Amino acid sequence: MMTRNDCLARDADDALAPLRQLFALPEGVIYLDGNSLGAMPRAALPRAQQVIAQEWGTDLIRSWNSAGWFDMPKRLGDRLAPLLGAQAGEVVVGDTTSLNLFKALAAALHMQAAGEHAGRRVIVTERSNFPTDIYMAEGLATWLDRGYTVRLVDSVDELTSAINSETALVMLTHVNYRTGYQHDMAAMSAHAHAQGALIVWDLAHSAGAVPLDLHAAGADMAVGCTYKYLNGGPGAPAFIWVPARHQHRFHQPLWGWWSHATPFAMAPQYAPCEGIGRAQCGTQPVVSLAMVECGLEIFEKTSMHAIRAKSLALTDLFITLVEARCGGHPLALVTPREHARRGSQVSFTHPHGYAVMRALIARGVIGDYREPAIMRFGFTPLYTSFADVWDAVEILQHILDHQDYDVTAQRSAVT
Ligand SMILES: *Cc1c(COP(=O)(O)O)cnc(C)c1O
């Protein structure tokens, strides 16, 4: 049986362990929620002070040029691109994941409408997808009022048959937010293409969590968050990827001036710029964008390969320890054991999942809760240690063995 000392020995051997110093984590907290809101890079506070006091306070409007504010969405996109398997000039940071999804879906439907499959009207996705993704697709389909429907599918097997000669578009989230299930992006993209469909991927729980190679996987478009595993800060702007091969026929409906070929010509006629800039809309939150860069800088000190190896070791360890030490309790693993099918989180159901998670948080082990009955634990190799995993399971076992949780706990607005 493994001991805490074994975990400490693994930490001593861990090449990523020093990166934890680059994050400001409070004492006494084991943070297992980086899948929902990444921890704060230490560089964020001085950078925010610089942006607010110097660039805004002193340099004022000149900073759009002198501090590179105007170019920041594309500069950050280029910095993010290597983590996605994208090229420079294919990613732009801005807006929200929901908004970028809307643009990508609309542009993809427009591409299909201009081609040999113009009559297709079905958008295929999963019922278990993050709700905003489903809502955005249904909102777009309803608003277009041209017979588009969103087909919600209940299993991966059914997904394969649901993607057929009627499918215009497939919209999938690569790693499921509840279960941590990871799709085979290359196989699913190839299948969609074989059926004449386009495929848009949501990388909210993948970017910075698992190695990605969008080009090799044959994806058509992708979107994702920067405030989760990329540690960009609360509400930080999202990203959108449009590969160079699609950019000339990428037409999204939010014709904001930042997507214009010559925004400062102030022309009354719209003309989209060439390249990824046409995926933009309007003015971006500069202070938040600057925080995204602090998160990305840390990824440049390591590789997604090293992050993935440690992520699998952490999630394997958590599963093993929970099953060994809490086996007498009604916990059920909903995350795949198979490495290739697992993201960087582990989810267990418990009949009193909400109350147990509240008890964990009260004792400094911060995960979160998602309906139905799912306790989520996110593992972020940049700042989570093997000893953290040990200590978290120790506390979980104590809470369960002593039923030290309040089943009448009221739900907060955010669970
Ligand atoms: C977190 C998440 C979102 C969040 O979208 P916002 O527009 O940032 O609120 C969307 N989709 C998925 C799959 C997510 O996991």
Tab-separated table of C-alpha atoms and ligand atoms in Angstrom:
chain	number	residue	atom	x	y	z
A	1	MET	CA	0.000	0.000	0.000
A	2	MET	CA	1.207	3.437	-0.911
A	3	THR	CA	2.130	5.932	1.812
A	4	ARG	CA	2.306	9.697	2.052
A	5	ASN	CA	6.084	9.391	1.943
A	6	ASP	CA	5.828	7.674	-1.433
A	7	CYS	CA	3.889	10.699	-2.645
A	8	LEU	CA	6.513	13.070	-1.246
A	9	ALA	CA	9.178	11.044	-3.053
A	10	ARG	CA	7.284	11.430	-6.318
A	11	ASP	CA	7.060	15.184	-5.740
A	12	ALA	CA	10.818	15.326	-5.149
A	13	ASP	CA	11.298	13.610	-8.521
A	14	ASP	CA	8.777	15.755	-10.379
A	15	ALA	CA	10.292	18.111	-12.964
A	16	LEU	CA	7.110	20.231	-12.935
A	17	ALA	CA	7.106	20.716	-9.143
A	18	PRO	CA	9.064	24.023	-9.237
A	19	LEU	CA	6.351	25.613	-11.428
A	20	ARG	CA	4.007	25.667	-8.434
A	21	GLN	CA	6.057	28.616	-7.173
A	22	LEU	CA	4.773	30.630	-10.120
A	23	PHE	CA	1.246	30.516	-8.667
A	24	ALA	CA	-0.130	32.352	-5.652
A	25	LEU	CA	-1.973	29.583	-3.826
A	26	PRO	CA	-3.258	30.216	-0.303
A	27	GLU	CA	-1.862	28.202	2.599
A	28	GLY	CA	-4.003	25.325	3.768
A	29	VAL	CA	-5.853	24.899	0.474
A	30	ILE	CA	-5.679	21.913	-1.852
A	31	TYR	CA	-7.003	23.373	-5.049
A	32	LEU	CA	-8.681	20.779	-7.262
A	33	ASP	CA	-10.837	23.149	-9.283
A	34	GLY	CA	-8.439	24.433	-11.923
A	35	ASN	CA	-10.800	22.892	-14.471
A	36	SER	CA	-13.331	25.567	-13.555
A	37	LEU	CA	-11.179	28.556	-12.558
A	38	GLY	CA	-7.410	28.214	-12.823
A	39	ALA	CA	-5.215	29.466	-9.972
A	40	MET	CA	-3.649	32.922	-10.084
A	41	PRO	CA	-0.183	33.252	-11.610
A	42	ARG	CA	2.026	35.377	-9.340
A	43	ALA	CA	2.851	37.521	-12.362
A	44	ALA	CA	-0.812	38.547	-12.667
A	45	LEU	CA	-0.883	41.104	-9.844
A	46	PRO	CA	2.147	43.183	-10.911
A	47	ARG	CA	0.996	42.933	-14.516
A	48	ALA	CA	-2.496	44.164	-13.588
A	49	GLN	CA	-0.896	47.035	-11.669
A	50	GLN	CA	1.201	47.909	-14.692
A	51	VAL	CA	-1.757	47.815	-17.089
A	52	ILE	CA	-3.996	49.829	-14.790
A	53	ALA	CA	-1.555	52.347	-13.301
A	54	GLN	CA	0.900	52.853	-16.143
A	55	GLU	CA	-0.772	51.881	-19.395
A	56	TRP	CA	-4.232	53.146	-18.530
A	57	GLY	CA	-3.560	55.689	-15.763
A	58	THR	CA	-0.554	57.436	-17.242
A	59	ASP	CA	-0.319	56.576	-20.912
A	60	LEU	CA	-4.070	56.718	-21.447
A	61	ILE	CA	-5.366	56.233	-24.968
A	62	ARG	CA	-1.858	56.118	-26.405
A	63	SER	CA	-1.589	52.582	-25.013
A	64	TRP	CA	-3.730	51.174	-27.810
A	65	ASN	CA	-0.550	51.605	-29.862
A	66	SER	CA	2.322	52.023	-27.428
A	67	ALA	CA	1.367	49.118	-25.147
A	68	GLY	CA	0.165	46.910	-27.986
A	69	TRP	CA	-3.430	46.748	-26.734
A	70	PHE	CA	-4.931	46.646	-30.209
A	71	ASP	CA	-2.817	43.688	-31.336
A	72	MET	CA	-3.163	41.745	-28.092
A	73	PRO	CA	-5.964	39.371	-29.219
A	74	LYS	CA	-3.842	38.126	-32.122
A	75	ARG	CA	-0.577	38.165	-30.222
A	76	LEU	CA	-2.116	36.032	-27.486
A	77	GLY	CA	-3.642	33.789	-30.140
A	78	ASP	CA	-0.184	33.184	-31.602
A	79	ARG	CA	1.161	32.382	-28.138
A	80	LEU	CA	-1.675	29.971	-27.475
A	81	ALA	CA	-1.482	28.290	-30.896
A	82	PRO	CA	1.311	25.795	-30.059
A	83	LEU	CA	-0.766	24.354	-27.200
A	84	LEU	CA	-3.543	23.604	-29.690
A	85	GLY	CA	-1.485	22.267	-32.581
A	86	ALA	CA	-2.429	25.415	-34.504
A	87	GLN	CA	-0.298	27.737	-36.632
A	88	ALA	CA	0.423	31.410	-36.016
A	89	GLY	CA	-2.359	33.525	-37.516
A	90	GLU	CA	-5.044	30.916	-36.844
A	91	VAL	CA	-6.110	31.753	-33.282
A	92	VAL	CA	-7.508	34.936	-31.791
A	93	VAL	CA	-8.330	35.579	-28.130
A	94	GLY	CA	-11.462	37.535	-27.274
A	95	ASP	CA	-15.166	37.445	-26.449
A	96	THR	CA	-16.556	34.412	-24.627
A	97	THR	CA	-16.645	30.727	-25.456
A	98	SER	CA	-20.410	30.990	-26.001
A	99	LEU	CA	-19.986	33.893	-28.437
A	100	ASN	CA	-17.108	32.278	-30.292
A	101	LEU	CA	-19.128	29.112	-30.620
A	102	PHE	CA	-21.953	31.123	-32.156
A	103	LYS	CA	-19.548	32.614	-34.700
A	104	ALA	CA	-17.990	29.240	-35.515
A	105	LEU	CA	-21.345	27.472	-35.892
A	106	ALA	CA	-22.772	30.245	-38.045
A	107	ALA	CA	-19.652	30.350	-40.248
A	108	ALA	CA	-19.611	26.566	-40.605
A	109	LEU	CA	-23.293	26.464	-41.593
A	110	HIS	CA	-22.596	29.233	-44.084
A	111	MET	CA	-19.734	27.190	-45.574
A	112	GLN	CA	-22.002	24.176	-45.925
A	113	ALA	CA	-24.802	26.269	-47.433
A	114	ALA	CA	-22.401	27.389	-50.163
A	115	GLY	CA	-21.331	23.863	-51.078
A	116	GLU	CA	-22.612	20.573	-52.430
A	117	HIS	CA	-24.402	19.737	-49.152
A	118	ALA	CA	-26.415	22.962	-49.078
A	119	GLY	CA	-29.668	21.178	-48.287
A	120	ARG	CA	-28.506	19.680	-45.002
A	121	ARG	CA	-30.204	21.009	-41.900
A	122	VAL	CA	-29.070	18.894	-38.936
A	123	ILE	CA	-26.552	19.938	-36.266
A	124	VAL	CA	-25.458	16.925	-34.212
A	125	THR	CA	-24.246	17.232	-30.637
A	126	GLU	CA	-24.522	15.404	-27.311
A	127	ARG	CA	-27.231	15.811	-24.705
A	128	SER	CA	-24.444	15.677	-22.116
A	129	ASN	CA	-22.671	18.649	-23.696
A	130	PHE	CA	-22.215	21.787	-21.603
A	131	PRO	CA	-25.631	23.499	-21.741
A	132	THR	CA	-24.422	26.807	-23.171
A	133	ASP	CA	-23.115	24.938	-26.239
A	134	ILE	CA	-26.527	23.363	-26.808
A	135	TYR	CA	-28.303	26.650	-26.174
A	136	MET	CA	-26.091	28.552	-28.618
A	137	ALA	CA	-26.691	25.958	-31.323
A	138	GLU	CA	-30.446	25.911	-30.723
A	139	GLY	CA	-30.577	29.688	-30.543
A	140	LEU	CA	-28.792	29.978	-33.874
A	141	ALA	CA	-30.937	27.287	-35.500
A	142	THR	CA	-34.149	28.916	-34.264
A	143	TRP	CA	-33.071	32.390	-35.248
A	144	LEU	CA	-32.037	31.311	-38.764
A	145	ASP	CA	-35.595	30.005	-39.255
A	146	ARG	CA	-34.593	27.844	-42.219
A	147	GLY	CA	-35.405	24.420	-40.867
A	148	TYR	CA	-32.185	23.771	-38.942
A	149	THR	CA	-32.537	21.385	-36.011
A	150	VAL	CA	-30.187	20.343	-33.234
A	151	ARG	CA	-30.071	16.591	-32.684
A	152	LEU	CA	-29.075	15.614	-29.151
A	153	VAL	CA	-27.405	12.232	-28.941
A	154	ASP	CA	-27.047	10.098	-25.815
A	155	SER	CA	-23.987	7.898	-26.349
A	156	VAL	CA	-20.795	7.719	-28.364
A	157	ASP	CA	-22.106	4.708	-30.297
A	158	GLU	CA	-25.255	6.556	-31.184
A	159	LEU	CA	-23.154	9.561	-32.150
A	160	THR	CA	-21.422	7.573	-34.859
A	161	SER	CA	-24.710	6.569	-36.492
A	162	ALA	CA	-26.304	9.979	-35.886
A	163	ILE	CA	-23.597	11.620	-37.996
A	164	ASN	CA	-24.886	10.731	-41.442
A	165	SER	CA	-25.772	12.077	-44.878
A	166	GLU	CA	-28.225	14.578	-43.343
A	167	THR	CA	-25.688	16.131	-40.992
A	168	ALA	CA	-24.545	19.640	-41.837
A	169	LEU	CA	-22.481	20.148	-38.753
A	170	VAL	CA	-21.146	18.260	-35.736
A	171	MET	CA	-20.450	20.227	-32.554
A	172	LEU	CA	-18.626	18.331	-29.818
A	173	THR	CA	-16.887	19.199	-26.607
A	174	HIS	CA	-13.603	17.302	-26.648
A	175	VAL	CA	-13.468	16.587	-22.899
A	176	ASN	CA	-16.841	16.359	-21.156
A	177	TYR	CA	-17.179	18.844	-18.299
A	178	ARG	CA	-18.998	16.421	-16.010
A	179	THR	CA	-17.419	13.041	-16.633
A	180	GLY	CA	-13.997	13.960	-17.982
A	181	TYR	CA	-14.613	11.664	-20.986
A	182	GLN	CA	-12.276	12.551	-23.870
A	183	HIS	CA	-13.414	12.015	-27.452
A	184	ASP	CA	-11.099	10.621	-30.108
A	185	MET	CA	-10.887	13.887	-32.025
A	186	ALA	CA	-9.165	12.464	-35.091
A	187	ALA	CA	-11.559	9.526	-35.466
A	188	MET	CA	-14.677	11.642	-34.912
A	189	SER	CA	-13.466	14.354	-37.314
A	190	ALA	CA	-12.657	11.753	-39.974
A	191	HIS	CA	-16.083	10.195	-39.541
A	192	ALA	CA	-17.822	13.586	-39.834
A	193	HIS	CA	-15.869	14.378	-43.003
A	194	ALA	CA	-16.588	10.958	-44.509
A	195	GLN	CA	-20.284	11.811	-44.091
A	196	GLY	CA	-19.812	15.249	-45.665
A	197	ALA	CA	-20.261	17.149	-42.380
A	198	LEU	CA	-18.060	19.810	-40.816
A	199	ILE	CA	-16.973	19.528	-37.176
A	200	VAL	CA	-16.527	22.246	-34.558
A	201	TRP	CA	-14.718	21.333	-31.325
A	202	ASP	CA	-15.087	22.978	-27.928
A	203	LEU	CA	-11.772	22.764	-26.095
A	204	ALA	CA	-12.942	24.328	-22.804
A	205	HIS	CA	-11.675	21.355	-20.776
A	206	SER	CA	-8.829	20.450	-23.141
A	207	ALA	CA	-6.735	23.557	-23.732
A	208	GLY	CA	-3.813	23.414	-21.316
A	209	ALA	CA	-5.087	20.086	-19.980
A	210	VAL	CA	-4.319	17.578	-22.719
A	211	PRO	CA	-2.009	17.694	-25.753
A	212	LEU	CA	-3.901	18.858	-28.834
A	213	ASP	CA	-3.082	18.661	-32.516
A	214	LEU	CA	-6.024	20.289	-34.284
A	215	HIS	CA	-4.398	20.037	-37.713
A	216	ALA	CA	-3.437	16.394	-37.411
A	217	ALA	CA	-6.913	15.617	-36.035
A	218	GLY	CA	-8.543	17.232	-39.064
A	219	ALA	CA	-10.758	19.589	-37.037
A	220	ASP	CA	-12.591	22.338	-38.926
A	221	MET	CA	-12.918	24.969	-36.195
A	222	ALA	CA	-12.450	25.160	-32.446
A	223	VAL	CA	-13.222	27.405	-29.499
A	224	GLY	CA	-12.343	27.303	-25.812
A	225	CYS	CA	-11.854	29.083	-22.498
A	226	THR	CA	-8.728	30.665	-21.070
A	227	TYR	CA	-9.965	30.882	-17.470
A	228	LYS	CA	-9.883	27.125	-16.826
A	229	TYR	CA	-6.643	25.155	-17.298
A	230	LEU	CA	-4.948	28.138	-18.984
A	231	ASN	CA	-5.144	30.186	-15.755
A	232	GLY	CA	-6.188	33.401	-17.484
A	233	GLY	CA	-8.317	34.728	-14.611
A	234	PRO	CA	-12.029	34.953	-13.812
A	235	GLY	CA	-14.057	35.714	-16.922
A	236	ALA	CA	-10.933	35.974	-19.067
A	237	PRO	CA	-11.606	36.189	-22.816
A	238	ALA	CA	-11.985	32.971	-24.778
A	239	PHE	CA	-10.358	31.876	-28.060
A	240	ILE	CA	-11.365	30.757	-31.516
A	241	TRP	CA	-9.319	28.748	-34.020
A	242	VAL	CA	-10.003	28.905	-37.735
A	243	PRO	CA	-7.412	27.002	-39.789
A	244	ALA	CA	-5.777	28.884	-42.670
A	245	ARG	CA	-7.466	26.530	-45.143
A	246	HIS	CA	-10.926	27.757	-44.102
A	247	GLN	CA	-10.249	31.419	-43.389
A	248	HIS	CA	-11.115	32.788	-46.851
A	249	ARG	CA	-14.622	31.326	-46.581
A	250	PHE	CA	-15.125	31.982	-42.882
A	251	HIS	CA	-18.013	34.448	-42.646
A	252	GLN	CA	-19.418	35.051	-39.176
A	253	PRO	CA	-22.464	37.237	-38.603
A	254	LEU	CA	-21.139	39.546	-35.847
A	255	TRP	CA	-19.763	42.173	-38.187
A	256	GLY	CA	-18.090	44.253	-35.514
A	257	TRP	CA	-15.556	46.858	-36.526
A	258	TRP	CA	-12.606	44.874	-35.139
A	259	SER	CA	-13.192	42.328	-37.904
A	260	HIS	CA	-13.120	45.028	-40.576
A	261	ALA	CA	-10.313	45.249	-43.131
A	262	THR	CA	-9.727	48.916	-42.215
A	263	PRO	CA	-11.425	49.653	-38.884
A	264	PHE	CA	-10.086	53.175	-38.610
A	265	ALA	CA	-11.195	54.126	-42.107
A	266	MET	CA	-14.597	54.318	-40.399
A	267	ALA	CA	-16.237	53.251	-43.637
A	268	PRO	CA	-20.005	52.794	-43.637
A	269	GLN	CA	-19.623	49.610	-45.748
A	270	TYR	CA	-18.524	46.391	-44.101
A	271	ALA	CA	-15.569	44.479	-45.533
A	272	PRO	CA	-14.006	41.726	-43.418
A	273	CYS	CA	-10.246	41.627	-43.097
A	274	GLU	CA	-8.221	38.675	-44.363
A	275	GLY	CA	-7.097	36.100	-41.843
A	276	ILE	CA	-8.129	35.242	-38.298
A	277	GLY	CA	-8.979	38.880	-37.505
A	278	ARG	CA	-12.353	38.366	-39.159
A	279	ALA	CA	-13.335	36.171	-36.206
A	280	GLN	CA	-13.225	39.226	-33.934
A	281	CYS	CA	-16.154	41.506	-33.161
A	282	GLY	CA	-15.537	44.633	-31.068
A	283	THR	CA	-13.362	46.169	-28.341
A	284	GLN	CA	-11.960	43.681	-25.848
A	285	PRO	CA	-11.413	43.860	-22.049
A	286	VAL	CA	-7.756	44.857	-22.052
A	287	VAL	CA	-7.042	44.224	-18.369
A	288	SER	CA	-8.418	40.689	-18.645
A	289	LEU	CA	-6.519	40.036	-21.863
A	290	ALA	CA	-3.286	41.032	-20.150
A	291	MET	CA	-3.943	38.402	-17.470
A	292	VAL	CA	-4.285	35.700	-20.120
A	293	GLU	CA	-0.691	36.344	-21.118
A	294	CYS	CA	0.507	35.671	-17.545
A	295	GLY	CA	-1.105	32.240	-17.729
A	296	LEU	CA	0.312	31.410	-21.157
A	297	GLU	CA	3.864	32.394	-20.182
A	298	ILE	CA	3.947	29.540	-17.678
A	299	PHE	CA	3.155	26.943	-20.334
A	300	GLU	CA	6.240	28.064	-22.242
A	301	LYS	CA	8.406	26.728	-19.397
A	302	THR	CA	7.306	23.133	-20.009
A	303	SER	CA	5.530	20.982	-22.595
A	304	MET	CA	2.045	19.553	-22.957
A	305	HIS	CA	3.711	16.147	-23.091
A	306	ALA	CA	5.172	16.612	-19.586
A	307	ILE	CA	1.889	18.072	-18.330
A	308	ARG	CA	-0.073	15.119	-19.704
A	309	ALA	CA	2.255	12.536	-18.166
A	310	LYS	CA	1.858	14.120	-14.731
A	311	SER	CA	-1.889	14.645	-15.199
A	312	LEU	CA	-2.389	10.923	-15.828
A	313	ALA	CA	-0.183	10.050	-12.854
A	314	LEU	CA	-2.198	12.381	-10.587
A	315	THR	CA	-5.598	11.166	-11.771
A	316	ASP	CA	-4.497	7.501	-11.587
A	317	LEU	CA	-3.248	8.076	-8.044
A	318	PHE	CA	-6.487	9.781	-7.000
A	319	ILE	CA	-8.650	6.982	-8.401
A	320	THR	CA	-6.490	4.295	-6.781
A	321	LEU	CA	-6.444	5.973	-3.371
A	322	VAL	CA	-10.167	6.802	-3.325
A	323	GLU	CA	-11.079	3.262	-4.280
A	324	ALA	CA	-8.688	1.738	-1.744
A	325	ARG	CA	-9.601	3.985	1.171
A	326	CYS	CA	-13.237	4.943	0.571
A	327	GLY	CA	-14.325	1.689	-1.026
A	328	GLY	CA	-17.012	1.025	1.598
A	329	HIS	CA	-18.893	4.189	0.658
A	330	PRO	CA	-21.378	4.604	-2.192
A	331	LEU	CA	-18.948	6.332	-4.548
A	332	ALA	CA	-19.014	5.540	-8.257
A	333	LEU	CA	-16.317	6.570	-10.705
A	334	VAL	CA	-17.799	8.215	-13.802
A	335	THR	CA	-14.477	9.147	-15.419
A	336	PRO	CA	-12.977	6.631	-17.877
A	337	ARG	CA	-10.117	4.525	-16.549
A	338	GLU	CA	-8.657	4.275	-20.040
A	339	HIS	CA	-6.003	6.965	-20.383
A	340	ALA	CA	-6.830	7.880	-23.965
A	341	ARG	CA	-10.449	8.564	-22.993
A	342	ARG	CA	-9.687	10.643	-19.886
A	343	GLY	CA	-9.172	14.390	-19.580
A	344	SER	CA	-7.503	15.949	-16.535
A	345	GLN	CA	-10.316	15.571	-14.015
A	346	VAL	CA	-11.828	12.763	-11.976
A	347	SER	CA	-15.524	12.657	-11.122
A	348	PHE	CA	-17.237	10.455	-8.594
A	349	THR	CA	-20.934	10.332	-7.841
A	350	HIS	CA	-22.164	10.089	-4.265
A	351	PRO	CA	-25.837	10.227	-3.208
A	352	HIS	CA	-24.930	13.214	-1.009
A	353	GLY	CA	-22.381	14.612	-3.440
A	354	TYR	CA	-23.301	18.236	-2.839
A	355	ALA	CA	-23.048	17.942	0.947
A	356	VAL	CA	-19.785	15.972	0.778
A	357	MET	CA	-18.269	18.566	-1.540
A	358	ARG	CA	-19.328	21.358	0.817
A	359	ALA	CA	-17.621	19.504	3.682
A	360	LEU	CA	-14.467	19.051	1.602
A	361	ILE	CA	-14.377	22.749	0.745
A	362	ALA	CA	-14.853	23.658	4.423
A	363	ARG	CA	-11.708	21.609	5.129
A	364	GLY	CA	-9.715	23.295	2.369
A	365	VAL	CA	-10.098	20.698	-0.382
A	366	ILE	CA	-11.666	22.716	-3.182
A	367	GLY	CA	-13.395	20.773	-5.925
A	368	ASP	CA	-16.891	21.395	-7.191
A	369	TYR	CA	-20.266	19.812	-7.743
A	370	ARG	CA	-22.334	19.265	-10.871
A	371	GLU	CA	-25.784	17.764	-11.200
A	372	PRO	CA	-26.587	14.914	-10.917
A	373	ALA	CA	-24.701	13.945	-7.734
A	374	ILE	CA	-21.257	14.457	-9.313
A	375	MET	CA	-18.229	15.584	-7.321
A	376	ARG	CA	-15.580	16.930	-9.699
A	377	PHE	CA	-11.884	17.026	-8.928
A	378	GLY	CA	-9.675	18.816	-11.446
A	379	PHE	CA	-5.943	18.059	-11.559
A	380	THR	CA	-3.616	20.762	-12.783
A	381	PRO	CA	-0.055	19.442	-13.050
A	382	LEU	CA	1.432	22.955	-12.980
A	383	TYR	CA	0.511	23.386	-9.325
A	384	THR	CA	-0.932	20.155	-7.913
A	385	SER	CA	1.434	17.806	-6.079
A	386	PHE	CA	1.208	14.089	-5.382
A	387	ALA	CA	1.090	14.896	-1.656
A	388	ASP	CA	-1.946	17.125	-2.372
A	389	VAL	CA	-3.689	14.092	-3.817
A	390	TRP	CA	-2.821	12.030	-0.766
A	391	ASP	CA	-4.014	14.718	1.637
A	392	ALA	CA	-7.254	15.291	-0.292
A	393	VAL	CA	-8.135	11.595	-0.122
A	394	GLU	CA	-7.240	11.514	3.579
A	395	ILE	CA	-9.749	14.298	4.224
A	396	LEU	CA	-12.376	12.719	1.958
A	397	GLN	CA	-12.061	9.431	3.808
A	398	HIS	CA	-12.424	11.165	7.166
A	399	ILE	CA	-15.568	13.016	6.030
A	400	LEU	CA	-17.165	9.859	4.663
A	401	ASP	CA	-16.188	7.568	7.564
A	402	HIS	CA	-17.619	10.026	10.097
A	403	GLN	CA	-20.523	11.183	7.935
A	404	ASP	CA	-19.178	14.615	8.670
A	405	TYR	CA	-21.369	16.439	6.161
A	406	ASP	CA	-24.660	18.287	6.340
A	407	VAL	CA	-27.253	16.799	4.018
A	408	THR	CA	-29.485	19.828	4.557
A	409	ALA	CA	-26.823	22.238	3.189
A	410	GLN	CA	-28.463	24.911	1.042
A	411	ARG	CA	-27.221	25.322	-2.514
A	412	SER	CA	-25.200	28.434	-3.299
A	413	ALA	CA	-25.850	30.199	-6.608
A	414	VAL	CA	-22.603	28.743	-7.972
A	415	THR	CA	-21.925	25.127	-7.018
B	1	LIG	C1	-16.790	26.303	-19.291
B	1	LIG	C2	-17.477	25.991	-20.568
B	1	LIG	C3	-18.132	26.994	-21.296
B	1	LIG	C4	-18.226	28.395	-20.757
B	1	LIG	O1	-18.704	29.292	-21.693
B	1	LIG	P1	-18.690	30.858	-21.352
B	1	LIG	O2	-19.185	31.505	-22.573
B	1	LIG	O3	-17.278	31.202	-20.996
B	1	LIG	O4	-19.563	31.093	-20.172
B	1	LIG	C5	-18.698	26.652	-22.507
B	1	LIG	N1	-18.640	25.375	-22.979
B	1	LIG	C6	-18.020	24.403	-22.300
B	1	LIG	C7	-17.954	23.037	-22.852
B	1	LIG	C8	-17.436	24.678	-21.065
B	1	LIG	O5	-16.843	23.705	-20.378
